[in-house]
Amino acid sequence: MTRTPTAADYTWLQTEHSALLHAYCVTLVRDITPDRLLHELGAEPEKIRVTGVEPLREPSYDTWSEHFGDPLFVGVAAVGDWSLMVEHNGYLGVTDAVMLPISRGRTVVSHFRNVNAVDRFYWWEDGETRLRFEPLFAYSRDGSHADEPELLTGMRESGFDLREGEERSYDLHTEAAFALAHRLTGVHLTPELLASLEFTGALV
């Protein structure tokens, strides 16, 4: 990358993928294929294949209407050495009991926001939780690397205000989560990429 990503680099989400931004979970898992990730997640055998994140929305909400969150519908696509898992109105990617085992021998970075602005960000590495926090309240963090100076610098540069108190800014904290995930993984999500990736969708 010629420069480090910031929240400003992801403001396109508000216009070009606003339906996803409304309630989403985006997860990146290194060194695993989409089919293998779905297998390790225990996905049901019936699968669909679609192009882009938008066609994942209807089956996601239909699954919610029928099952109320169990199972969840996920879409997974290959991005270089990574598998990108996208959920409309889902939370599987930030479920510690599910993703921590997936991270053994791998890197997993995931972030989530629901319709009530409840949000989560996780970074797992080889079965260890390195960072866990709520993007809306980024001053409160835990994990083995949560207070490392280099990581805190990256969080600030991504767009998080790490101060406590009334003067703290909440601006673009969701976009900052995308920027921080970009920094941790090197995977640059763009409107064109999200619209063109070939996803395998399944119930988990």
Short mmCIF file of C-alpha atoms in Angstrom, two decimals:
data_model
loop_
_atom_site.label_atom_id
_atom_site.label_comp_id
_atom_site.label_asym_id
_atom_site.label_seq_id
_atom_site.Cartn_x
_atom_site.Cartn_y
_atom_site.Cartn_z
CA MET A 1 0.00 0.00 0.00
CA THR A 2 1.24 3.45 -0.77
CA ARG A 3 -0.35 4.83 2.40
CA THR A 4 -2.15 3.56 5.42
CA PRO A 5 -5.97 3.37 5.23
CA THR A 6 -8.27 5.62 7.24
CA ALA A 7 -12.00 5.86 7.88
CA ALA A 8 -12.23 8.42 5.07
CA ASP A 9 -11.26 5.69 2.60
CA TYR A 10 -14.45 3.78 3.50
CA THR A 11 -17.08 6.54 3.39
CA TRP A 12 -18.28 5.01 0.11
CA LEU A 13 -20.02 2.38 2.23
CA GLN A 14 -22.65 4.95 3.17
CA THR A 15 -23.75 5.43 -0.43
CA GLU A 16 -22.70 2.40 -2.46
CA HIS A 17 -23.35 -0.34 0.10
CA SER A 18 -25.67 1.35 2.60
CA ALA A 19 -27.83 -1.78 2.94
CA LEU A 20 -24.81 -3.76 4.14
CA LEU A 21 -23.63 -0.98 6.45
CA HIS A 22 -27.05 -0.91 8.12
CA ALA A 23 -26.43 -4.29 9.79
CA TYR A 24 -23.44 -6.43 8.89
CA CYS A 25 -20.63 -8.72 9.93
CA VAL A 26 -17.46 -8.82 7.81
CA THR A 27 -14.81 -11.45 8.57
CA LEU A 28 -11.42 -12.18 7.00
CA VAL A 29 -9.71 -15.54 7.57
CA ARG A 30 -6.21 -16.14 6.26
CA ASP A 31 -4.89 -19.31 4.61
CA ILE A 32 -8.19 -21.08 4.10
CA THR A 33 -10.42 -21.58 1.07
CA PRO A 34 -14.11 -20.63 1.16
CA ASP A 35 -15.19 -24.27 0.91
CA ARG A 36 -12.86 -25.28 3.73
CA LEU A 37 -14.05 -22.42 5.93
CA LEU A 38 -17.68 -23.39 5.39
CA HIS A 39 -16.79 -27.00 6.21
CA GLU A 40 -15.05 -26.02 9.45
CA LEU A 41 -18.03 -23.85 10.38
CA GLY A 42 -20.33 -26.84 9.93
CA ALA A 43 -22.32 -25.33 7.06
CA GLU A 44 -25.30 -27.21 5.73
CA PRO A 45 -24.63 -29.03 2.44
CA GLU A 46 -27.08 -27.00 0.35
CA LYS A 47 -25.25 -23.98 -1.06
CA ILE A 48 -25.88 -21.18 -3.53
CA ARG A 49 -23.43 -19.18 -5.62
CA VAL A 50 -23.95 -15.49 -6.29
CA THR A 51 -21.97 -12.51 -7.57
CA GLY A 52 -21.50 -9.62 -5.14
CA VAL A 53 -22.73 -8.93 -1.61
CA GLU A 54 -26.15 -7.57 -2.57
CA PRO A 55 -27.66 -10.97 -3.55
CA LEU A 56 -26.68 -12.26 -0.10
CA ARG A 57 -29.11 -9.87 1.55
CA GLU A 58 -32.45 -11.51 0.71
CA PRO A 59 -31.52 -15.05 1.83
CA SER A 60 -29.97 -13.59 4.99
CA TYR A 61 -33.14 -11.79 6.03
CA ASP A 62 -35.33 -14.70 4.93
CA THR A 63 -33.28 -16.96 7.20
CA TRP A 64 -33.71 -14.50 10.07
CA SER A 65 -37.47 -14.40 9.52
CA GLU A 66 -37.69 -18.18 9.59
CA HIS A 67 -35.09 -19.14 12.20
CA PHE A 68 -34.48 -15.98 14.31
CA GLY A 69 -30.69 -16.20 14.18
CA ASP A 70 -30.00 -19.94 14.30
CA PRO A 71 -28.87 -20.95 11.73
CA LEU A 72 -27.39 -17.88 10.07
CA PHE A 73 -26.82 -17.34 6.36
CA VAL A 74 -23.26 -16.45 5.35
CA GLY A 75 -21.49 -15.78 2.07
CA VAL A 76 -17.80 -16.59 1.59
CA ALA A 77 -15.47 -15.56 -1.24
CA ALA A 78 -11.76 -15.89 -1.93
CA VAL A 79 -9.61 -12.72 -1.83
CA GLY A 80 -6.03 -13.78 -2.46
CA ASP A 81 -4.83 -15.85 0.52
CA TRP A 82 -7.90 -14.82 2.52
CA SER A 83 -11.51 -15.90 2.70
CA LEU A 84 -13.96 -13.04 3.09
CA MET A 85 -17.17 -13.92 4.95
CA VAL A 86 -20.01 -11.44 4.68
CA GLU A 87 -23.23 -11.51 6.69
CA HIS A 88 -26.21 -9.20 6.31
CA ASN A 89 -27.71 -8.78 9.77
CA GLY A 90 -25.51 -11.61 11.11
CA TYR A 91 -23.00 -12.07 13.89
CA LEU A 92 -21.31 -15.43 13.36
CA GLY A 93 -17.96 -13.80 12.62
CA VAL A 94 -17.81 -12.14 16.05
CA THR A 95 -18.95 -15.21 17.98
CA ASP A 96 -15.90 -16.10 20.03
CA ALA A 97 -16.84 -19.74 20.60
CA VAL A 98 -17.08 -20.27 16.83
CA MET A 99 -14.22 -18.18 15.45
CA LEU A 100 -11.52 -18.72 18.08
CA PRO A 101 -11.10 -22.39 17.05
CA ILE A 102 -11.09 -21.32 13.37
CA SER A 103 -8.14 -19.01 14.15
CA ARG A 104 -5.80 -21.79 15.27
CA GLY A 105 -2.88 -21.66 12.84
CA ARG A 106 -4.49 -18.65 11.13
CA THR A 107 -5.35 -14.97 11.43
CA VAL A 108 -8.99 -13.91 11.78
CA VAL A 109 -10.21 -10.30 11.81
CA SER A 110 -13.92 -9.60 12.12
CA HIS A 111 -16.19 -6.65 12.81
CA PHE A 112 -19.94 -6.29 13.25
CA ARG A 113 -22.68 -3.71 13.64
CA ASN A 114 -26.41 -4.21 14.08
CA VAL A 115 -29.41 -1.96 13.49
CA ASN A 116 -29.12 -0.53 17.02
CA ALA A 117 -25.45 0.49 16.48
CA VAL A 118 -24.25 -2.29 18.80
CA ASP A 119 -20.84 -3.18 17.39
CA ARG A 120 -17.84 -5.47 17.93
CA PHE A 121 -14.31 -5.82 16.55
CA TYR A 122 -12.14 -8.93 17.01
CA TRP A 123 -8.61 -9.88 16.02
CA TRP A 124 -7.69 -13.51 16.70
CA GLU A 125 -4.29 -15.04 15.97
CA ASP A 126 -3.51 -18.76 16.32
CA GLY A 127 -6.14 -19.37 18.98
CA GLU A 128 -5.42 -16.15 20.90
CA THR A 129 -7.60 -13.07 21.20
CA ARG A 130 -5.24 -10.21 20.40
CA LEU A 131 -7.83 -7.43 20.34
CA ARG A 132 -11.48 -7.10 21.25
CA PHE A 133 -13.47 -3.88 21.57
CA GLU A 134 -16.63 -2.02 20.62
CA PRO A 135 -15.85 0.50 17.85
CA LEU A 136 -18.32 2.93 19.41
CA PHE A 137 -16.32 2.79 22.66
CA ALA A 138 -12.79 2.20 21.39
CA TYR A 139 -11.19 3.50 24.60
CA SER A 140 -12.22 0.26 26.33
CA ARG A 141 -10.34 -2.75 24.93
CA ASP A 142 -8.97 -6.11 25.93
CA GLY A 143 -6.83 -8.83 24.40
CA SER A 144 -3.15 -9.72 24.46
CA HIS A 145 -2.17 -6.82 22.15
CA ALA A 146 -4.88 -4.34 23.14
CA ASP A 147 -2.50 -1.71 24.51
CA GLU A 148 0.52 -2.15 22.27
CA PRO A 149 1.75 1.30 21.17
CA GLU A 150 1.92 0.33 17.49
CA LEU A 151 -1.65 -0.97 17.53
CA LEU A 152 -2.95 2.11 19.36
CA THR A 153 -1.27 4.33 16.76
CA GLY A 154 -2.93 2.30 14.02
CA MET A 155 -6.32 2.63 15.70
CA ARG A 156 -5.97 6.41 15.99
CA GLU A 157 -4.81 6.72 12.40
CA SER A 158 -7.71 4.55 11.26
CA GLY A 159 -10.09 7.09 12.79
CA PHE A 160 -10.84 5.94 16.33
CA ASP A 161 -10.90 8.51 19.12
CA LEU A 162 -9.44 6.63 22.08
CA ARG A 163 -10.22 9.33 24.63
CA GLU A 164 -12.87 8.94 27.30
CA GLY A 165 -15.33 11.67 28.21
CA GLU A 166 -17.81 13.95 26.49
CA GLU A 167 -15.30 15.49 24.10
CA ARG A 168 -14.68 12.16 22.40
CA SER A 169 -15.67 11.96 18.72
CA TYR A 170 -17.90 9.16 17.43
CA ASP A 171 -17.58 10.19 13.78
CA LEU A 172 -17.05 7.41 11.21
CA HIS A 173 -16.35 4.78 13.85
CA THR A 174 -17.84 2.05 11.63
CA GLU A 175 -15.72 3.16 8.68
CA ALA A 176 -12.74 3.16 11.05
CA ALA A 177 -13.42 -0.51 11.77
CA PHE A 178 -13.12 -1.26 8.04
CA ALA A 179 -9.89 0.75 7.92
CA LEU A 180 -8.40 -1.07 10.92
CA ALA A 181 -9.29 -4.46 9.43
CA HIS A 182 -7.59 -3.29 6.22
CA ARG A 183 -4.44 -2.44 8.20
CA LEU A 184 -4.38 -5.75 10.07
CA THR A 185 -4.98 -7.93 7.01
CA GLY A 186 -3.74 -5.94 4.05
CA VAL A 187 -7.05 -6.72 2.30
CA HIS A 188 -8.43 -3.61 0.62
CA LEU A 189 -12.18 -3.78 0.20
CA THR A 190 -13.60 -1.58 -2.55
CA PRO A 191 -17.10 -1.05 -3.96
CA GLU A 192 -16.06 -2.84 -7.13
CA LEU A 193 -14.64 -5.81 -5.24
CA LEU A 194 -17.74 -6.26 -3.09
CA ALA A 195 -19.91 -6.10 -6.21
CA SER A 196 -17.85 -8.57 -8.26
CA LEU A 197 -16.66 -11.31 -5.90
CA GLU A 198 -18.08 -14.80 -6.38
CA PHE A 199 -19.66 -15.83 -3.08
CA THR A 200 -20.73 -19.26 -1.89
CA GLY A 201 -23.69 -18.89 0.43
CA ALA A 202 -24.77 -21.41 3.04
CA LEU A 203 -26.56 -21.84 6.35
CA VAL A 204 -24.38 -22.23 9.43
#
